[in-house]
CSV table of C-alpha atoms in Angstrom, one decimal:
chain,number,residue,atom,x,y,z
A,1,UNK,CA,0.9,2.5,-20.1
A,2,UNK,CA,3.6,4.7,-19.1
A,3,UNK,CA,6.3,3.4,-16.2
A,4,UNK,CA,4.6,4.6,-12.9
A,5,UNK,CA,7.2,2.7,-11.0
A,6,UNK,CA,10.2,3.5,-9.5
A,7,UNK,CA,12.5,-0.2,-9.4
A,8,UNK,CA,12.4,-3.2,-11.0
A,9,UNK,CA,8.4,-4.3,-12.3
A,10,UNK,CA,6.4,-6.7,-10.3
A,11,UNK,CA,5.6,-8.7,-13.3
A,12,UNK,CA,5.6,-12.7,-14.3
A,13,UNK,CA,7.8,-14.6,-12.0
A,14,UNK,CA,8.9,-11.2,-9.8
A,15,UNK,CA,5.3,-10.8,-9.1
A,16,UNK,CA,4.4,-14.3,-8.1
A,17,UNK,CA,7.1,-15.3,-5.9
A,18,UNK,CA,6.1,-12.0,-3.9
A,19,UNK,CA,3.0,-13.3,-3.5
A,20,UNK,CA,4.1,-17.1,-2.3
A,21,UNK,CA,6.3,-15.6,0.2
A,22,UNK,CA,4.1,-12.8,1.0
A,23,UNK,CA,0.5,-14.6,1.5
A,24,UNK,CA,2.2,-16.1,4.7
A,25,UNK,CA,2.2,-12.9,6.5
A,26,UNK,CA,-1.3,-13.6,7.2
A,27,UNK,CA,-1.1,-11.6,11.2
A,28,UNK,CA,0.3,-8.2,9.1
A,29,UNK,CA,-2.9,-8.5,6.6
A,30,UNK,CA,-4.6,-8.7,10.1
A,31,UNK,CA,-3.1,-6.1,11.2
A,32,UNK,CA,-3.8,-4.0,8.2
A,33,UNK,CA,-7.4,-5.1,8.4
A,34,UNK,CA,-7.9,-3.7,11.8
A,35,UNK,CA,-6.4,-0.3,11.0
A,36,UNK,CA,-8.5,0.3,8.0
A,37,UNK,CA,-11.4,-0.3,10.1
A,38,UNK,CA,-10.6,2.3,12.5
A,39,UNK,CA,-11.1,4.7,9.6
A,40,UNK,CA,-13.6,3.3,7.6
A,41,UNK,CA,-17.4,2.8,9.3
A,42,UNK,CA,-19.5,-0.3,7.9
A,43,UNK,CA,-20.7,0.6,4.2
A,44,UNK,CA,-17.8,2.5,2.9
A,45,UNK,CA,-16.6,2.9,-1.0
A,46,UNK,CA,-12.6,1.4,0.0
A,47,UNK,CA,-9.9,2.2,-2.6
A,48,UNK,CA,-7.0,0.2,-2.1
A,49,UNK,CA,-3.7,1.9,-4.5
A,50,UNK,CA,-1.4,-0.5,-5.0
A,51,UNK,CA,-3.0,-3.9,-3.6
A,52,UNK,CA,-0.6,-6.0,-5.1
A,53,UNK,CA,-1.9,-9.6,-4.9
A,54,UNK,CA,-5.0,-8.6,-3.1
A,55,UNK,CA,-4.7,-9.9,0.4
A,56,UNK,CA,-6.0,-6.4,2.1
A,57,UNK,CA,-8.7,-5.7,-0.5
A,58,UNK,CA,-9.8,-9.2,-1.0
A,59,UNK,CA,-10.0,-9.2,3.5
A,60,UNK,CA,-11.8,-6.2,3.8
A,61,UNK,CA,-14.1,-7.1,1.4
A,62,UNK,CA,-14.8,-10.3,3.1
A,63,UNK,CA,-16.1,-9.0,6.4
A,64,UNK,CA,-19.2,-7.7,4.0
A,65,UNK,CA,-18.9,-4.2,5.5
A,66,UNK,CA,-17.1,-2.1,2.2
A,67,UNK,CA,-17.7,-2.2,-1.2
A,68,UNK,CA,-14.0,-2.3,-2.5
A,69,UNK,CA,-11.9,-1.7,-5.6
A,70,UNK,CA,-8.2,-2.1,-6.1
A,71,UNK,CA,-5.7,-0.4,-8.2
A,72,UNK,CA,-3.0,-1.6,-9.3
A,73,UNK,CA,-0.1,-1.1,-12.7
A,74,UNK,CA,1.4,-4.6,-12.7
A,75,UNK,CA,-1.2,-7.1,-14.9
A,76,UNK,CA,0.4,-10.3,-13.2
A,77,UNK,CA,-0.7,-8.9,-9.9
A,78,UNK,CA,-4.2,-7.9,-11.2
A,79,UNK,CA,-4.7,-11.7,-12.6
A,80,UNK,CA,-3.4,-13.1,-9.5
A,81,UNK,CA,-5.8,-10.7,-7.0
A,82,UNK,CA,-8.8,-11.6,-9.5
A,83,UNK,CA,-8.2,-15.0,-9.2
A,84,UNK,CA,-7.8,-14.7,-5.0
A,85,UNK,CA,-11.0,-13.1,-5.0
A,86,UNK,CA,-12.8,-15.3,-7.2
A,87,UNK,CA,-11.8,-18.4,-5.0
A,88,UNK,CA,-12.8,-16.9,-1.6
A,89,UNK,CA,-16.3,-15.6,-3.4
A,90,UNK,CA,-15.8,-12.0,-2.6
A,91,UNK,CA,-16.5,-8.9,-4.9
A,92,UNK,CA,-13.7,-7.2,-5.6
A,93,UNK,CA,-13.1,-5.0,-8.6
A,94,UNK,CA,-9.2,-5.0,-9.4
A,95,UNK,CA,-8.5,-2.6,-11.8
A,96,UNK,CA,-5.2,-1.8,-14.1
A,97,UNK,CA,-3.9,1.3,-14.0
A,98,UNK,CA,-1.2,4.3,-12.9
A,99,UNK,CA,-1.5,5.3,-9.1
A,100,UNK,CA,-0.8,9.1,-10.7
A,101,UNK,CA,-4.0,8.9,-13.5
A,102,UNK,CA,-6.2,7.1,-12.3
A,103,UNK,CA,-9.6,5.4,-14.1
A,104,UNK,CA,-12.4,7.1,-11.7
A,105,UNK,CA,-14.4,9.9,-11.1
A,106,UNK,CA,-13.9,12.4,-8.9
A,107,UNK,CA,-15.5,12.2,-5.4
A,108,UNK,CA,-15.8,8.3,-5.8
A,109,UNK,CA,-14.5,6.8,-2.8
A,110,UNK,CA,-15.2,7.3,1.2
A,111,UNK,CA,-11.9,5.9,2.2
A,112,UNK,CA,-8.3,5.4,0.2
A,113,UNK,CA,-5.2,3.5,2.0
A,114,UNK,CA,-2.2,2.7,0.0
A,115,UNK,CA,0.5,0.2,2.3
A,116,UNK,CA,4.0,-0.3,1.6
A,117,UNK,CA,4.0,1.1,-2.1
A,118,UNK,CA,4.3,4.9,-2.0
A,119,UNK,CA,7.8,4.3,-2.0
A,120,UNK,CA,8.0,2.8,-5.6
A,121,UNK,CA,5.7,5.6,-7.1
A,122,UNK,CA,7.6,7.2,-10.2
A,123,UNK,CA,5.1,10.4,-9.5
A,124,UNK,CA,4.4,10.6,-5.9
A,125,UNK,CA,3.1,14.3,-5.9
A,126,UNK,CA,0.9,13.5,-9.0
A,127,UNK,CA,-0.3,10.4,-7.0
A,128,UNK,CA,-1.2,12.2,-3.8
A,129,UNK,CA,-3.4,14.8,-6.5
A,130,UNK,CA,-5.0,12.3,-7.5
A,131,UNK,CA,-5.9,10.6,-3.8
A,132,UNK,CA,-7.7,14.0,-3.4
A,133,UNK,CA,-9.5,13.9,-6.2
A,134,UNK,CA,-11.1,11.0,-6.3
A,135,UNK,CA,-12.0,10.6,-2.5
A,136,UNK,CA,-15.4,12.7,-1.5
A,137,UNK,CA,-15.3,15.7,0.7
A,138,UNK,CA,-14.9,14.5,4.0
A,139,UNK,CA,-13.0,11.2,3.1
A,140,UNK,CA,-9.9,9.7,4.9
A,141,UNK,CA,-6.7,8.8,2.6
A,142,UNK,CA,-3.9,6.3,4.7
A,143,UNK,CA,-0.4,6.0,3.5
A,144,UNK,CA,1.6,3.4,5.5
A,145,UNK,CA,4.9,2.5,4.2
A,146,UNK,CA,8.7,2.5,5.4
A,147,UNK,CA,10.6,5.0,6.6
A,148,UNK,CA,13.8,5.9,4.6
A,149,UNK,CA,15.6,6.3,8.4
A,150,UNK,CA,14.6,2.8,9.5
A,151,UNK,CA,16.7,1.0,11.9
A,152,UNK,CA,18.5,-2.4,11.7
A,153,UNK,CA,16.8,-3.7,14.7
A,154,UNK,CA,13.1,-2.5,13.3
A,155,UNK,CA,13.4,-4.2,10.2
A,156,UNK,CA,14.8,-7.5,12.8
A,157,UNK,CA,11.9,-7.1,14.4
A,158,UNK,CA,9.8,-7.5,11.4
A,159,UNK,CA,11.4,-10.1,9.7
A,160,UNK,CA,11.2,-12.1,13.1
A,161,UNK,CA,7.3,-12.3,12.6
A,162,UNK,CA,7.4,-13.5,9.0
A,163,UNK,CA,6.6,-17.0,8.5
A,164,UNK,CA,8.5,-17.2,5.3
A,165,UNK,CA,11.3,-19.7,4.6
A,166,UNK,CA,14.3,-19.3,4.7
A,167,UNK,CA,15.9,-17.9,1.6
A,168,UNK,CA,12.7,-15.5,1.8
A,169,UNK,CA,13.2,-14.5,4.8
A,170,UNK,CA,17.0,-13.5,3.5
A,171,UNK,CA,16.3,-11.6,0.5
A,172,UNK,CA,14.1,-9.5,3.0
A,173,UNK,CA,15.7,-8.8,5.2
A,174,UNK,CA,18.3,-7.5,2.5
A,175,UNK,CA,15.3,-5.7,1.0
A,176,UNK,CA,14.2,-4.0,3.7
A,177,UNK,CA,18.1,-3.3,5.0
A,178,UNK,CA,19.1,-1.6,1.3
A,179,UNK,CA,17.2,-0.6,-1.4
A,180,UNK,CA,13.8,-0.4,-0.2
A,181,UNK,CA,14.6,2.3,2.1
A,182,UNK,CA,16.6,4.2,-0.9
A,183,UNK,CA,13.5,5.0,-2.6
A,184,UNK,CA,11.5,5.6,1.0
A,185,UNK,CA,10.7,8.9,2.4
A,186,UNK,CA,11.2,10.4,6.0
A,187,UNK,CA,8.6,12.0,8.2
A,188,UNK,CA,10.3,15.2,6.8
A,189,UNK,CA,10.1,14.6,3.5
A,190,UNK,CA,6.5,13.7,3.4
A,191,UNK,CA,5.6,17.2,5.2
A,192,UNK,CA,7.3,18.7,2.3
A,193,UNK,CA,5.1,16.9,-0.1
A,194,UNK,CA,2.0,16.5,1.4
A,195,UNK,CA,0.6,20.3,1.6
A,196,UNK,CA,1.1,20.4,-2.3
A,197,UNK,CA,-1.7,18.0,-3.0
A,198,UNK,CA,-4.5,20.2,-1.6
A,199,UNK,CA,-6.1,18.2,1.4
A,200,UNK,CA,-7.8,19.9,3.5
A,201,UNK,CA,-6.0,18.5,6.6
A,202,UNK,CA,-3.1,15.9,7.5
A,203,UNK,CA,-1.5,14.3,9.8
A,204,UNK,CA,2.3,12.5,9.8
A,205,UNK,CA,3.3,9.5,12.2
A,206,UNK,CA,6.0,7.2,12.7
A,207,UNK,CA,6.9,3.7,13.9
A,208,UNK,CA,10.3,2.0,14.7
A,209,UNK,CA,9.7,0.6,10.8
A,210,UNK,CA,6.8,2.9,9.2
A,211,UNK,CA,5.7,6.3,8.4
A,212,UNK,CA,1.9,7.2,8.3
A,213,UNK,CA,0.1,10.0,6.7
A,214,UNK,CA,-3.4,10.3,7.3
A,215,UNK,CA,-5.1,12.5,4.9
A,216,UNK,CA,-8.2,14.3,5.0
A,217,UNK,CA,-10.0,16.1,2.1
């Protein structure tokens, strides 16, 4: 598989300290919970690009409202989320593969959302194609992820509310404060992009620490 990445890969030991220090966070996957379900009525086909170790898919799936499937290019993070899900009993089908060619039909989901891994996309334009293709006419698409012009005290503010220890908690904060934001976009920059992906509609919002684009095919 070609390197759909931008960074360093989220494989073997990378992948699986993100996911000790990241499976604390349990009020963000809350969080992320409640906002897909603003979007997505009871009995919707969920995409999640990007799930990383599961916690969102493997959550929304539990509620036994969606019928969910997760994409993601990293094979430790696949294993781990197949083995999350497995444990807590839910359905989920994790799948391997590249956020720009991705292994389904057209028209096959009701609702896409993609959090906090936009940013690392080596092809974001060729990503955002294929978000359109493969939700149905009418679907919703989410992208949530940092903004490139985040503040100091935002990304304070966020690492406050991490229950992470404290070398965790450090790196983070260094994450979020340097390189992270390097490969983010601004609310500008997303405008440019979006329009050349062919939805039908959009819409761009920030936060102190996040940008998010609502699409709409």
């Amino acid at each position: 598989m070609t390197k759909g990445y931008r960074g360093i890969s989220m494989e073997g030991p990378i992948a699986r300290w993100y996911d000790t220090s990241n499976g604390k966070a349990a009020s963000r996957h809350d969080e992320q919970v409640a906002k897909v379900r603003q979007y997505a009525p009871k009995g919707s086909r969920i995409l999640e690009v990007a799930p990383g170790p599961g916690y969102l898919s493997i959550a929304l799936a539990g509620t036994g409202d969606y019928t969910v499937t997760g994409l993601d290019i990293s094979e430790t993070f696949i294993a781990i989320a197949r083995g999350k899900a497995l444990d807590a009993g839910v359905p989920v089908d994790f799948r391997l593969g590249n956020a720009s060619a991705m292994p389904f039909n057209d028209d096959a989901f009701d609702f896409l959302v993609c959090f906090a891994a936009f940013k690392n996309f080596a092809d974001p334009a060729g990503a955002l194609r294929e978000m359109r293709r493969v939700l149905r006419p009418g679907g919703t698409g989410l992208i949530v992820d940092l903004r490139r012009d985040v503040s100091k005290q935002a990304v304070e503010d966020d690492v406050a509310r991490m229950r992470m220890g404290v070398v965790s908690r450090m790196f983070t904060r260094f994450a979020l404060r340097s390189f992270l934001p390097r490969r983010a976009y601004t609310k500008a920059e997303f405008e440019a992009l979006v329009p050349g992906a062919g939805f039908g509609s959009y819409e761009i919002r920030q936060t102190p620490l996040t940008v998010e684009v609502e699409l709409r095919k």
